[in-house]
XYZ file of C-alpha atoms in Angstrom:
683
model
C -0.014 0.166 -0.132
C 2.833 2.174 -0.462
C 2.006 3.429 -3.678
C 2.633 7.240 -4.301
C -0.358 9.238 -4.920
C 0.070 11.344 -8.635
C 0.830 15.090 -7.989
C -0.619 17.559 -10.486
C 1.520 20.184 -11.190
C 0.303 23.610 -10.386
C -0.046 26.414 -13.017
C -1.428 29.233 -11.285
C -4.246 31.264 -13.292
C -5.797 34.439 -11.574
C -9.546 34.667 -11.826
C -11.160 37.807 -10.919
C -15.426 38.888 -10.563
C -16.673 41.586 -8.377
C -13.125 42.722 -7.170
C -12.138 38.973 -6.042
C -9.206 37.165 -6.855
C -9.374 33.215 -6.582
C -6.194 31.558 -7.952
C -6.760 28.130 -9.650
C -3.740 26.063 -9.833
C -5.359 23.275 -11.742
C -7.406 25.270 -14.094
C -5.143 23.767 -16.998
C -7.077 20.315 -16.628
C -10.336 21.701 -19.108
C -8.375 20.645 -21.806
C -9.877 17.289 -22.767
C -7.588 17.095 -26.141
C -4.258 17.770 -24.050
C -2.153 15.077 -23.467
C -0.613 16.089 -20.011
C -4.236 16.183 -19.038
C -4.718 12.555 -20.623
C -1.509 11.397 -18.641
C -2.618 12.837 -15.140
C -6.311 10.907 -15.680
C -4.448 7.673 -16.491
C -1.794 8.094 -13.334
C -4.645 8.584 -11.238
C -6.473 5.615 -12.851
C -3.318 3.787 -12.127
C -3.118 4.677 -8.650
C -6.479 3.673 -7.823
C -5.707 0.247 -9.555
C -2.577 -0.304 -7.235
C -4.258 0.694 -4.231
C -6.919 -1.411 -4.757
C -4.920 -4.313 -6.173
C -6.372 -6.357 -3.403
C -10.189 -6.332 -3.602
C -10.153 -7.020 -7.305
C -11.130 -10.738 -6.751
C -13.779 -9.234 -4.390
C -15.000 -6.327 -7.094
C -15.436 -9.589 -9.548
C -16.998 -11.431 -6.811
C -19.797 -8.681 -6.016
C -20.178 -7.937 -9.580
C -21.292 -11.454 -10.206
C -23.550 -11.578 -7.230
C -25.490 -8.320 -8.304
C -25.767 -9.639 -11.789
C -26.851 -13.570 -10.777
C -30.012 -11.692 -8.965
C -31.359 -10.294 -12.267
C -33.361 -11.614 -14.666
C -30.999 -11.971 -18.125
C -33.637 -13.122 -20.262
C -36.651 -10.950 -19.162
C -39.273 -9.234 -20.942
C -41.185 -5.672 -20.398
C -44.728 -5.798 -19.721
C -46.394 -5.702 -23.418
C -48.380 -2.214 -23.809
C -50.593 -1.613 -26.567
C -50.450 1.203 -28.947
C -52.209 1.763 -32.372
C -53.173 -1.899 -32.777
C -49.510 -3.350 -32.248
C -48.482 -4.583 -28.892
C -44.885 -3.408 -27.908
C -42.158 -5.174 -25.877
C -38.548 -4.797 -24.719
C -36.819 -8.045 -24.387
C -33.431 -9.016 -22.983
C -31.693 -11.846 -23.727
C -29.120 -14.149 -21.739
C -26.007 -12.515 -22.020
C -27.029 -9.652 -23.742
C -25.999 -5.984 -22.636
C -28.644 -4.339 -24.314
C -32.515 -4.287 -25.240
C -34.419 -5.512 -28.130
C -37.153 -4.234 -28.928
C -39.963 -6.011 -30.528
C -43.715 -5.791 -31.488
C -46.765 -7.763 -32.198
C -49.773 -6.820 -34.260
C -53.217 -6.961 -32.618
C -52.559 -10.051 -30.709
C -49.802 -11.201 -28.085
C -49.944 -14.351 -29.844
C -48.897 -13.129 -33.479
C -45.397 -13.278 -34.594
C -42.432 -11.287 -33.156
C -41.569 -7.889 -35.194
C -38.129 -6.914 -34.849
C -37.851 -3.180 -34.394
C -34.215 -2.999 -33.079
C -31.653 -5.036 -31.565
C -29.419 -2.877 -29.639
C -26.994 -5.662 -28.880
C -26.348 -5.809 -32.768
C -26.476 -2.179 -33.048
C -23.496 -1.415 -30.113
C -21.098 -4.117 -31.606
C -18.934 -1.368 -32.612
C -18.772 1.168 -29.717
C -17.644 1.355 -26.427
C -20.933 3.286 -25.087
C -23.837 2.779 -27.077
C -27.783 4.258 -26.418
C -30.964 4.380 -28.305
C -33.645 6.534 -27.401
C -36.708 8.249 -28.469
C -38.184 5.759 -30.463
C -41.187 7.337 -32.310
C -43.700 5.082 -34.804
C -45.487 7.092 -37.405
C -49.221 7.114 -37.576
C -49.299 3.740 -40.130
C -47.090 1.770 -38.038
C -44.537 1.448 -41.454
C -41.763 3.584 -40.330
C -39.558 4.964 -36.841
C -37.585 7.561 -36.340
C -34.998 6.423 -33.710
C -31.671 8.079 -32.304
C -28.220 7.054 -31.338
C -25.533 8.313 -28.794
C -22.167 6.429 -29.625
C -20.163 9.354 -27.408
C -21.937 9.544 -24.074
C -21.988 13.500 -24.677
C -25.900 13.089 -24.998
C -25.640 14.351 -28.858
C -27.940 12.173 -30.603
C -28.340 11.200 -34.518
C -31.938 10.576 -35.532
C -32.245 8.042 -38.430
C -35.493 6.934 -39.650
C -36.679 2.653 -40.524
C -38.506 1.288 -42.468
C -40.389 -1.626 -40.399
C -41.687 -3.461 -43.085
C -38.250 -3.937 -44.929
C -35.960 -3.032 -42.005
C -33.898 -0.337 -44.230
C -32.777 2.660 -43.055
C -33.149 5.576 -44.673
C -30.297 7.883 -45.634
C -32.243 10.805 -43.751
C -29.697 11.244 -40.977
C -30.193 14.244 -38.441
C -27.359 14.829 -36.172
C -26.777 16.591 -33.023
C -30.208 15.997 -31.442
C -31.784 15.834 -28.118
C -32.562 12.286 -29.444
C -36.457 12.840 -29.217
C -38.876 13.119 -32.466
C -42.496 13.189 -33.320
C -44.372 12.528 -36.219
C -47.244 14.754 -37.799
C -50.351 12.732 -38.539
C -49.553 12.844 -42.343
C -46.925 10.235 -41.355
C -44.369 11.859 -43.620
C -43.042 15.101 -41.174
C -41.220 14.671 -38.517
C -40.291 17.713 -35.919
C -36.937 17.391 -33.404
C -34.986 19.504 -31.193
C -31.793 20.533 -32.044
C -28.720 21.338 -29.682
C -26.181 24.092 -29.480
C -23.101 22.288 -30.624
C -20.916 23.988 -27.813
C -23.235 24.387 -24.538
C -25.369 21.163 -25.963
C -28.389 23.408 -24.982
C -31.610 22.793 -27.011
C -32.361 25.521 -28.671
C -33.965 24.995 -32.178
C -37.260 22.630 -33.370
C -36.761 21.712 -36.978
C -39.124 20.226 -39.265
C -38.071 17.721 -41.582
C -39.588 15.715 -45.012
C -39.210 12.088 -45.455
C -36.750 11.726 -47.987
C -34.874 14.738 -48.017
C -31.537 15.812 -46.446
C -31.553 17.261 -43.367
C -29.374 20.499 -44.571
C -33.054 21.108 -46.392
C -35.105 21.107 -42.597
C -37.183 23.807 -41.846
C -36.062 26.096 -38.879
C -39.817 26.245 -37.215
C -38.708 27.904 -33.587
C -35.618 29.250 -31.893
C -35.649 29.732 -28.598
C -32.734 32.619 -27.927
C -33.167 32.845 -24.191
C -30.119 30.684 -23.193
C -31.571 29.830 -19.727
C -34.380 27.964 -21.511
C -33.957 24.400 -23.229
C -37.102 23.691 -25.646
C -38.870 20.339 -27.009
C -41.222 19.003 -29.002
C -43.911 16.424 -28.685
C -47.514 15.040 -29.689
C -50.727 15.359 -27.276
C -51.878 11.708 -26.262
C -55.312 12.835 -28.205
C -53.118 12.993 -31.190
C -54.599 16.479 -32.179
C -51.942 18.599 -31.535
C -48.273 19.026 -32.074
C -46.733 20.704 -28.769
C -42.979 22.904 -28.486
C -42.340 23.194 -24.981
C -39.547 26.135 -23.696
C -38.824 25.503 -20.228
C -36.393 27.071 -17.761
C -35.780 26.404 -13.920
C -38.780 28.929 -13.413
C -40.309 29.526 -16.366
C -42.378 27.859 -19.166
C -44.265 28.294 -22.076
C -45.957 26.328 -24.894
C -47.232 26.911 -28.526
C -49.535 24.170 -30.413
C -50.227 23.294 -33.691
C -52.710 20.732 -35.168
C -50.968 17.640 -36.365
C -53.361 17.407 -39.514
C -51.498 20.514 -40.607
C -47.509 20.354 -40.028
C -46.587 22.949 -42.486
C -48.971 25.553 -40.371
C -47.672 28.354 -37.870
C -47.497 27.382 -34.268
C -48.974 29.924 -32.185
C -48.409 30.514 -28.317
C -50.648 28.637 -25.766
C -49.908 31.214 -23.285
C -47.204 33.549 -22.936
C -44.316 33.138 -20.546
C -44.570 34.901 -17.388
C -41.240 34.879 -15.075
C -41.981 32.524 -12.000
C -44.685 30.777 -13.503
C -44.625 27.240 -14.447
C -47.353 25.446 -16.718
C -48.009 21.999 -18.682
C -50.866 21.291 -20.689
C -52.771 18.170 -21.735
C -55.529 17.624 -23.975
C -58.944 16.263 -24.142
C -62.595 16.263 -25.773
C -61.757 19.976 -26.613
C -60.406 21.104 -23.956
C -56.959 21.787 -22.594
C -55.945 20.761 -18.584
C -53.128 23.236 -17.465
C -51.028 22.069 -14.286
C -49.646 25.076 -13.250
C -48.366 27.350 -9.972
C -49.951 30.548 -11.461
C -51.243 32.821 -8.993
C -49.098 31.665 -5.990
C -50.179 27.956 -6.419
C -47.377 26.959 -4.802
C -48.154 23.045 -4.833
C -49.762 23.469 -8.232
C -53.462 23.585 -9.181
C -55.071 22.342 -12.532
C -56.869 24.739 -14.505
C -58.961 24.223 -17.912
C -59.044 26.055 -21.041
C -61.262 25.576 -24.432
C -59.277 25.029 -27.763
C -59.947 28.670 -29.074
C -58.789 30.664 -25.789
C -56.027 29.244 -24.587
C -53.797 32.294 -22.726
C -54.112 32.567 -18.798
C -57.094 34.809 -18.401
C -58.873 32.339 -19.969
C -58.259 29.707 -17.886
C -60.955 28.135 -15.123
C -60.026 26.354 -12.319
C -60.631 22.724 -11.917
C -58.670 21.262 -9.162
C -57.727 24.257 -6.815
C -54.541 25.160 -5.272
C -54.007 22.880 -1.725
C -51.350 23.910 0.845
C -50.635 20.286 2.140
C -50.958 18.669 -1.001
C -48.392 18.707 -4.303
C -49.926 17.980 -7.500
C -47.503 16.460 -9.834
C -49.438 15.098 -12.827
C -52.476 14.087 -14.489
C -53.032 11.017 -16.797
C -55.763 11.292 -18.725
C -58.381 8.879 -20.656
C -61.331 8.777 -22.413
C -63.625 8.326 -19.040
C -61.476 8.874 -16.052
C -58.465 10.830 -15.388
C -55.634 10.051 -12.682
C -53.941 12.758 -10.488
C -50.686 12.197 -8.943
C -50.196 13.522 -5.672
C -47.571 13.776 -2.839
C -48.768 14.483 0.596
C -46.375 14.273 3.604
C -43.919 12.856 1.348
C -46.123 9.621 0.152
C -47.478 9.236 -3.450
C -51.008 9.093 -4.178
C -52.944 8.121 -6.778
C -56.663 9.586 -7.130
C -59.383 8.031 -9.619
C -61.921 10.486 -11.156
C -64.776 10.027 -13.641
C -65.284 12.976 -16.162
C -68.436 13.108 -15.338
C -68.136 13.174 -11.675
C -69.915 10.169 -10.583
C -66.775 8.283 -8.890
C -63.741 9.399 -7.362
C -61.329 7.396 -4.845
C -57.529 6.857 -3.950
C -55.802 3.482 -4.528
C -54.648 2.156 -1.119
C -51.433 2.025 -0.218
C -50.332 1.226 3.675
C -46.218 1.789 3.973
C -44.437 4.655 4.677
C -41.584 4.147 2.606
C -43.224 3.017 -0.815
C -42.909 4.283 -4.458
C -46.121 4.662 -6.843
C -46.711 6.032 -10.076
C -48.175 5.989 -13.698
C -46.445 3.121 -15.837
C -47.053 3.370 -19.501
C -50.105 4.642 -20.557
C -49.945 5.216 -24.246
C -53.805 4.300 -24.829
C -56.359 6.909 -24.708
C -59.296 4.779 -25.374
C -59.386 2.833 -22.483
C -60.388 1.785 -18.781
C -57.066 0.464 -17.253
C -55.279 2.729 -15.590
C -51.388 0.875 -15.505
C -48.808 1.719 -12.611
C -46.045 0.770 -10.681
C -45.884 0.024 -6.731
C -42.895 -0.786 -4.576
C -41.669 -0.454 -1.085
C -38.262 -0.067 -0.243
C -37.682 -3.615 1.152
C -39.720 -5.543 -1.622
C -39.721 -5.561 -5.410
C -41.812 -3.236 -7.487
C -44.688 -4.334 -9.360
C -46.613 -3.088 -12.443
C -50.416 -3.408 -12.020
C -53.034 -2.823 -14.398
C -56.211 -1.457 -12.699
C -59.750 -1.431 -14.189
C -61.088 1.871 -12.951
C -64.610 0.539 -13.258
C -64.339 -2.561 -11.398
C -61.655 -1.228 -9.298
C -59.919 -4.901 -9.466
C -56.858 -4.917 -9.774
C -54.367 -7.458 -11.758
C -50.741 -8.055 -11.149
C -48.723 -8.378 -14.679
C -45.412 -8.740 -12.971
C -43.031 -8.478 -10.124
C -39.629 -8.027 -10.341
C -38.308 -11.338 -9.734
C -34.690 -11.697 -7.559
C -32.756 -14.712 -8.590
C -30.389 -16.464 -6.743
C -32.951 -18.418 -4.277
C -31.701 -16.547 -1.344
C -34.106 -13.414 -1.108
C -37.150 -13.494 1.331
C -38.401 -9.615 1.640
C -39.527 -10.681 5.161
C -35.797 -10.637 6.016
C -35.703 -6.700 5.421
C -37.344 -4.134 8.066
C -37.957 -0.478 6.381
C -38.845 2.666 8.337
C -39.254 6.423 8.242
C -37.812 8.602 10.856
C -37.667 12.192 11.085
C -34.551 14.336 12.211
C -34.567 17.679 13.502
C -32.417 20.271 11.425
C -30.653 23.012 13.016
C -33.196 25.394 11.957
C -36.194 23.496 13.468
C -37.612 21.804 10.193
C -38.279 18.130 10.756
C -36.309 16.083 7.694
C -37.772 12.798 6.531
C -35.402 9.689 6.339
C -36.069 6.339 4.883
C -34.149 3.298 5.664
C -34.110 -0.112 5.102
C -32.304 -2.869 6.485
C -31.670 -6.992 7.483
C -33.960 -7.958 10.218
C -30.705 -9.337 12.510
C -29.053 -5.797 12.003
C -28.795 -4.199 15.945
C -29.389 -0.714 16.746
C -25.976 -0.458 18.973
C -23.810 2.414 17.187
C -21.591 -0.235 15.790
C -23.616 -1.325 11.930
C -22.127 0.342 9.012
C -24.746 2.879 7.253
C -24.723 4.493 4.064
C -26.671 7.449 3.620
C -27.923 8.731 0.325
C -29.469 11.774 -1.035
C -29.574 13.902 -4.067
C -31.126 17.250 -3.039
C -31.851 19.404 -6.056
C -33.775 20.619 -9.217
C -37.026 19.507 -7.034
C -36.117 16.087 -8.208
C -37.144 13.567 -5.503
C -35.544 10.468 -4.186
C -38.254 8.233 -3.374
C -37.534 4.963 -1.168
C -37.311 2.499 -3.759
C -36.340 -1.112 -3.982
C -33.024 -2.145 -5.014
C -31.875 -5.723 -6.080
C -28.323 -4.599 -6.100
C -28.510 -3.018 -2.607
C -29.287 -6.508 -1.358
C -25.582 -6.910 -1.091
C -25.005 -4.354 1.663
C -28.061 -4.896 3.092
C -27.043 -8.534 3.397
C -23.382 -7.852 4.734
C -24.947 -5.265 8.007
C -25.421 -2.340 6.298
C -27.999 0.323 6.817
C -29.563 2.206 3.609
C -31.134 5.549 4.615
C -32.230 8.026 1.736
C -32.298 11.674 3.522
C -35.155 13.554 1.927
C -33.425 16.698 2.202
C -34.497 20.118 1.319
C -33.674 21.095 -2.611
C -35.834 18.301 -3.507
C -39.717 18.165 -3.430
C -40.289 15.108 -1.327
C -42.527 17.548 0.830
C -43.817 19.616 -1.523
C -42.796 22.697 -3.724
C -41.469 24.965 -0.799
C -39.343 21.819 0.239
C -37.409 22.356 -3.373
C -37.664 26.393 -2.842
C -36.167 26.288 0.398
C -33.264 24.246 -0.558
C -32.169 26.329 -3.598
C -30.476 29.760 -4.868
C -29.911 31.556 -1.617
C -31.699 28.744 0.154
C -29.134 26.013 -0.821
C -27.155 25.844 2.291
C -30.287 24.055 3.858
C -29.519 21.252 1.623
C -26.101 20.567 2.948
C -26.962 21.463 6.744
C -30.072 18.866 6.165
C -28.005 16.084 5.422
C -25.498 17.022 8.019
C -28.067 16.980 10.521
C -29.481 13.583 9.051
C -26.263 11.876 9.987
C -25.742 13.189 13.339
C -29.501 12.123 14.005
C -28.578 8.678 12.706
C -25.618 8.298 15.115
C -27.434 10.047 18.157
C -29.915 7.641 17.643
C -27.456 4.597 17.723
C -28.219 3.500 14.398
C -24.331 4.080 13.699
C -21.160 5.746 14.552
C -18.951 7.951 12.563
C -16.284 5.383 12.212
C -19.049 3.302 10.219
C -20.857 6.040 8.899
C -20.957 6.706 5.130
C -22.312 9.029 2.651
C -22.948 8.800 -1.048
C -24.258 11.294 -3.899
C -23.903 11.828 -7.534
C -23.982 14.875 -9.895
C -25.340 17.698 -7.726
C -25.751 14.981 -4.698
C -21.639 14.746 -5.526
C -21.906 18.930 -4.980
C -23.582 17.822 -1.467
C -21.111 15.234 -0.914
C -18.193 17.824 -1.330
C -20.123 20.548 0.859
C -20.781 17.978 3.741
C -17.504 16.776 3.852
C -16.193 20.594 4.318
C -18.710 21.249 7.023
C -18.105 17.833 8.821
C -14.935 16.063 7.555
C -14.837 13.385 10.670
C -18.142 12.756 10.647
C -17.480 10.579 7.984
C -15.616 7.409 7.453
C -15.576 7.218 3.752
C -17.422 9.065 1.031
C -18.715 8.070 -2.464
C -18.903 10.962 -5.112
C -19.688 10.119 -8.243
C -19.707 12.753 -11.122
C -19.790 15.745 -8.609
C -20.641 19.111 -9.437
C -17.510 20.647 -7.275
C -15.871 24.040 -9.239
C -19.290 25.870 -8.730
C -18.487 29.153 -9.155
C -15.789 28.885 -11.912
C -19.027 26.552 -13.988
C -21.550 29.062 -13.322
C -19.481 31.726 -14.766
C -18.781 30.539 -17.908
C -21.998 30.115 -19.871
C -19.846 28.608 -23.014
C -20.404 25.290 -20.456
C -23.405 22.635 -21.376
C -26.228 23.465 -18.886
C -24.815 26.870 -17.421
C -27.173 29.487 -18.216
C -30.191 27.298 -17.961
C -29.410 26.909 -14.349
C -29.340 30.386 -12.926
C -32.832 29.846 -11.262
C -31.314 26.929 -9.585
C -27.734 28.145 -8.407
C -28.126 31.960 -8.806
C -25.900 33.930 -11.456
C -22.792 34.616 -10.145
C -22.473 37.616 -12.147
C -24.621 38.877 -9.568
C -22.201 39.922 -6.753
C -25.018 38.472 -3.873
C -24.903 35.335 -5.875
C -21.387 34.932 -6.728
C -20.302 35.360 -2.805
C -23.085 33.028 -1.629
C -21.739 29.773 -3.956
C -18.096 30.806 -3.452
C -19.122 29.755 0.352
C -19.966 26.453 -0.190
C -18.727 25.705 -3.314
C -16.533 22.610 -2.801
C -13.439 23.327 -4.926
C -13.102 27.197 -3.154
C -13.498 25.466 0.394
C -10.628 23.098 0.452
C -8.719 23.338 4.028
C -5.793 21.474 5.132
C -8.124 18.897 7.527
C -8.330 15.080 7.549
C -11.184 14.464 4.629
C -12.695 11.208 5.406
C -11.592 8.398 2.872
C -12.917 9.194 -0.878
C -13.852 7.704 -3.755
C -14.324 10.079 -6.748
C -15.777 8.714 -10.154
C -16.122 10.897 -13.242
C -16.345 10.383 -17.514
C -14.007 12.040 -19.848
C -17.167 12.497 -22.199
C -19.472 13.848 -19.318
C -21.868 16.753 -20.981
C -23.429 17.179 -17.565
C -20.341 17.776 -15.186
C -17.258 17.960 -17.158
C -14.397 15.652 -15.870
C -12.109 18.605 -14.866
C -14.512 19.473 -12.172
C -13.819 16.177 -10.101
C -10.127 15.818 -11.462
C -9.177 19.573 -10.063
C -10.914 19.140 -6.972
C -9.052 15.712 -6.277
C -5.907 17.635 -7.415
C -6.361 20.300 -4.691
C -7.652 17.686 -2.066
C -4.229 15.896 -2.225
C -2.337 18.850 -1.985
C -4.238 19.839 0.842
C -5.567 17.129 2.944
C -4.079 15.860 6.271
C -3.563 12.069 7.519
C -3.582 9.287 5.535
C -7.292 8.581 4.633
C -7.864 7.043 0.801
C -8.207 9.239 -1.710
C -9.162 7.731 -5.036
C -10.040 9.040 -8.919
C -11.669 6.671 -11.034
C -12.352 8.469 -14.544
C -14.108 6.196 -17.325
C -12.305 7.234 -20.380
C -15.309 5.672 -22.587
C -18.089 7.103 -20.981
C -19.979 10.184 -20.098
C -22.240 11.319 -17.088
C -24.383 8.149 -16.909
C -21.349 5.471 -16.713
C -21.096 2.881 -18.582
C -23.759 1.936 -21.246
C -24.625 -1.980 -20.890
C -26.823 -3.326 -18.677
C -24.307 -5.386 -16.806
C -21.049 -2.929 -17.350
C -22.653 -0.244 -14.946
C -22.584 -2.806 -12.370
C -19.178 -2.994 -12.382
C -19.486 0.667 -11.429
C -21.277 -0.190 -8.438
C -19.203 -2.690 -7.535
C -16.480 -0.641 -7.062
C -18.363 1.985 -4.946
C -19.446 -1.084 -2.815
C -16.355 -2.989 -2.593
C -14.757 0.681 -1.432
C -16.886 1.176 1.687
C -17.015 -2.784 2.136
C -12.959 -2.455 2.457
C -13.009 0.386 5.067
C -15.424 -2.019 6.816
C -13.021 -4.917 6.746
C -16.160 -6.790 5.025
C -14.105 -7.997 2.212
């Protein structure tokens, strides 16, 4: 274990803003074409490999253990759309899905749409997305990314002959939608530098992409744009959204060469989304200070906000998250006290009821519901200690059919061996923060049990208490797993998000720390056995907590961490920057600059003894550039005291989501788990 860690060269660069000077010794790392940068990343990879050589066999065993629980030859639950049943299949030994369909009957012959295993053969990374079948069922547009920069190339396939047309559209989001004529395709294109989706184009089948017509250009750099078709198939919709504001445009899907019209003009701070049914639009919005959202109604002709009529009022204690529309019913997805609720309502008002859920550690929500003319609502349900189920629910008879339950293979899993609970920690400002926990029934709460605490805490993204068969590898080795529902997510409603962003961002970090201290105080664990994990914006959380409380955790996993907050948010050429001012603030304004600088992990590294750290990144990451974690680790190496481990593990072939294969990604999880299991002496 005497391998010497790499020391990055220091090349001081002066950065000045608002009269404040920062010296960045590792700024030079932000050039992925520079051989010196690649040499440094490879040196860190070599150091990590050498220092963990003794764990390699265990990593392989752990990978096989996690893989063995997953059914390799598996099918998705079929769903019917426009006369065809669509199925996703995995075959034994295959890393990627196979997309199939059957005409009218599940007994019909398979029609192969895409075999991603074949398509991925020549690529280290492969992702297919955005499959969109034409109204006549003869064609499918699809998109592929073979770099992991989330820049997708759209192509079109004849589903009868298998021929792929010459039409090739590059640098898109991957999503596309057909007009009702089955010949016209709409898609969103990205700015090649910032990767912001800023343009909507119209493509005519059989013509070169160079002739595509620009139908909308979103010029405000804080917005992204996209296009889709309403479930009623009547309208094409262009959306423009920023973190806090949204705007939509609509066009009759039968008239693809017409002009899109504004549904309701954007108003700063007003968010809305639209669904169409029977000559009316239903608008989910926070207008008029409806913090937890309400549902409004507008007719096809008068769509601007002054014509909206209240359909479901705003409720202080209930977050209205979504609406699913069917011919005779609609289903509301709500959240109360952190828990998912699904309310089924008849349009004629004859009946309304909630689906019954009993646990406090469950996840429930709408599954695939593409068919408008049905009385069946498909939803998913799982508890933190029990696998998910896909359920078809008859909204008239109120009967349910479990279509599929996740199989945990290997013969060792018994859901009765696990316990779940939800506890509430008191944050330093008196606010109660919920924590969802799962553990093996034999675990003792004596302060000696290892505990892995996870959180995300940004963008209003809620981490629900979901089941994971992979996580069993920790639970069966005595770990407690805890999800801290910190502010910055939306677990307790929209205000929970508002209180963890912009100039309240530090609540996210202190909530996590206060949850950790609560778990220690309640004897679930101790600092010697406490671990923390988070990725992307959750990686920022990891960087912030180790600056706040470096001795509270024995080990921390920071995946693709956003840690150089000030420098990144000042660089509007970096993907995502301008669209995120509403989340983090605009550091061109001094108030936000000063606040960001006070918590930015990279800017606050100090000569203290940090926990053992495993940091991962991808060279082609488009969301959090690889140089953020690389610079952070270099600075930590320079300043940290003590002998705790510090690893930087860079995937030289992948981006933000890591490896693309179904099982390849398990190898990355095996690395993370091995890191903390090694610290616990459990290899």
